[in-house]
Coordinates of C-alpha atoms in Angstrom, one line a residue:
M20 CA 143.5 196.8 222.6
G21 CA 141.8 200.1 222.2
A22 CA 139.9 202.1 224.8
L23 CA 136.5 201.2 223.3
D24 CA 137.4 197.5 223.4
H25 CA 138.4 197.7 227.0
I26 CA 135.2 199.5 228.0
S27 CA 133.0 197.1 226.1
D28 CA 134.7 194.2 227.8
M29 CA 133.9 195.8 231.2
F30 CA 130.2 196.1 230.5
D31 CA 129.9 192.7 228.8
C32 CA 126.9 190.7 229.9
T33 CA 127.8 187.3 228.6
S34 CA 127.8 185.7 232.0
G35 CA 131.5 185.2 232.3
H36 CA 132.1 183.5 229.0
S37 CA 135.3 184.5 227.3
K38 CA 134.9 186.3 223.9
R39 CA 138.2 185.0 222.7
H40 CA 137.8 182.8 219.6
K41 CA 140.2 180.3 218.3
K42 CA 142.3 181.5 215.5
R43 CA 141.4 179.7 212.3
K44 CA 144.3 178.1 210.5
Q45 CA 145.2 179.5 207.0
L46 CA 144.8 177.4 203.9
Q47 CA 148.3 176.1 203.2
T48 CA 150.2 174.0 200.7
V49 CA 152.7 171.7 202.4
E50 CA 155.2 170.0 200.2
I51 CA 157.1 167.1 201.8
K52 CA 160.0 165.0 200.5
I53 CA 159.5 161.3 201.4
K54 CA 161.1 158.3 199.7
M55 CA 158.6 156.1 197.8
D56 CA 159.8 153.1 195.9
C57 CA 156.7 151.2 194.9
E58 CA 152.9 151.5 194.7
G59 CA 152.6 150.1 198.2
C60 CA 154.7 153.0 199.6
E61 CA 152.6 155.5 197.7
R62 CA 149.4 153.9 199.1
R63 CA 150.8 154.0 202.7
V64 CA 151.8 157.7 202.4
R65 CA 148.3 158.6 201.0
K66 CA 146.5 156.7 203.8
S67 CA 148.7 158.4 206.5
V68 CA 147.4 161.8 205.5
D69 CA 144.0 160.9 204.1
G70 CA 142.0 161.0 207.4
M71 CA 143.8 164.0 208.9
K72 CA 141.5 166.9 210.0
G73 CA 141.7 170.0 207.7
V74 CA 143.2 168.2 204.6
T75 CA 141.4 169.2 201.4
S76 CA 143.5 167.6 198.8
I77 CA 146.5 165.2 198.4
D78 CA 148.8 165.0 195.5
I79 CA 151.7 162.4 195.2
S80 CA 154.5 162.4 192.7
P81 CA 156.4 159.1 193.3
K82 CA 159.1 159.8 190.7
Q83 CA 160.0 163.1 192.5
H84 CA 159.4 161.5 196.0
K85 CA 157.1 164.4 196.7
L86 CA 153.9 164.6 198.7
T87 CA 151.7 167.8 198.4
V88 CA 149.0 168.4 201.0
V89 CA 146.6 171.3 200.7
G90 CA 144.4 172.3 203.6
Y91 CA 143.9 174.0 206.9
V92 CA 146.8 172.1 208.5
D93 CA 150.0 172.8 210.4
P94 CA 153.1 171.7 208.3
Q95 CA 155.0 170.3 211.3
K96 CA 152.0 168.1 212.3
V97 CA 151.7 166.8 208.8
I98 CA 155.4 165.8 208.7
A99 CA 155.2 164.2 212.1
R100 CA 152.1 162.2 211.2
V101 CA 153.5 161.0 207.9
A102 CA 156.8 160.0 209.5
H103 CA 155.1 158.2 212.4
R104 CA 152.5 156.3 210.2
T105 CA 154.9 155.3 207.4
G106 CA 158.1 154.8 209.4
K107 CA 160.0 156.8 206.8
K108 CA 162.1 160.0 207.0
A109 CA 160.0 163.0 206.0
E110 CA 161.1 166.6 205.6
L111 CA 159.8 169.8 204.1
W112 CA 160.5 170.0 200.3
P113 CA 164.0 171.5 200.2
Y114 CA 164.2 172.1 196.4
V115 CA 163.4 175.1 194.2
P116 CA 163.4 175.3 190.4
Y117 CA 166.8 175.5 188.7
D118 CA 166.1 179.0 187.2
V119 CA 165.5 180.7 190.6
V120 CA 169.0 180.1 191.9
A121 CA 171.9 182.4 190.8
H122 CA 174.6 179.7 191.0
P123 CA 172.9 176.3 190.7
Y124 CA 176.3 174.4 190.6
A125 CA 177.8 176.0 193.7
P126 CA 178.7 173.6 196.5
G127 CA 175.8 173.1 198.8
V128 CA 173.2 174.1 196.2
Y129 CA 173.7 171.3 193.6
D130 CA 172.3 168.0 194.9
K131 CA 172.5 164.8 192.9
K132 CA 169.4 163.4 194.6
A133 CA 167.3 166.4 193.5
P134 CA 164.6 165.8 190.8
P135 CA 165.4 167.0 187.3
G136 CA 165.1 170.7 187.0
Y137 CA 165.5 171.4 190.8
V138 CA 168.3 172.4 193.1
R139 CA 168.5 172.7 196.9
N140 CA 167.2 175.9 198.4
V141 CA 170.1 177.2 200.5
D142 CA 170.5 180.6 202.2
D143 CA 174.2 180.2 202.9
P144 CA 176.4 183.3 203.0
Q145 CA 179.3 181.5 201.3
V146 CA 177.1 180.6 198.3
S147 CA 175.9 184.2 198.1
N148 CA 179.5 185.4 198.0
L149 CA 179.7 183.6 194.6
A150 CA 177.1 186.0 193.2
R151 CA 179.2 189.0 194.0
A152 CA 182.6 189.4 192.4
S153 CA 185.2 191.7 193.9
S154 CA 186.5 194.7 192.0
T155 CA 189.8 192.8 191.4
E156 CA 188.0 189.8 189.9
V157 CA 185.9 192.1 187.7
R158 CA 189.0 193.9 186.5
Y159 CA 190.7 190.7 185.5
T160 CA 187.7 189.1 183.8
T161 CA 186.8 192.2 181.8
A162 CA 190.5 192.9 180.8
F163 CA 190.4 190.3 178.0
S164 CA 186.7 190.8 177.0
D165 CA 185.8 191.4 173.4
D166 CA 183.0 193.7 174.6
N167 CA 185.5 196.0 176.4
P168 CA 186.8 198.6 173.9
A169 CA 189.8 199.3 176.2
A170 CA 190.7 195.6 176.4
C171 CA 194.2 194.2 176.2
V172 CA 196.0 194.9 172.9
V173 CA 197.6 191.5 172.8
M174 CA 194.3 189.9 171.8

């Protein structure tokens, strides 16, 4: 708070009312993974979020088990409401497109339950170690390479 703000608060004549305003929520896109087997499940999921304050649009992909909510909402409140109203397990969308991940078949990243073209988004240090090869590994893998002019003469 600057000096001018402090002085203006001292000489404020608003009869004791606080000037603090509520922070307005940002427009967010919340993607949720929730299992939907039939049209009834899809309808129940839609109705659970439909009357929520701040929701501007709802998109459901039953084949991917994905609910997308756009609006001025808190992601944790949306998840809690969907889980409570439907009685199903709901979690934030844990998947990213296949092309974004360096090693999509590394343990912990590949998920059989993921929709086609998606893998699990994991920030695990052991998975990131797969992306970096040590100097010994680089030496062995490039020793028999056709692109290496100083490759092994046996080949």
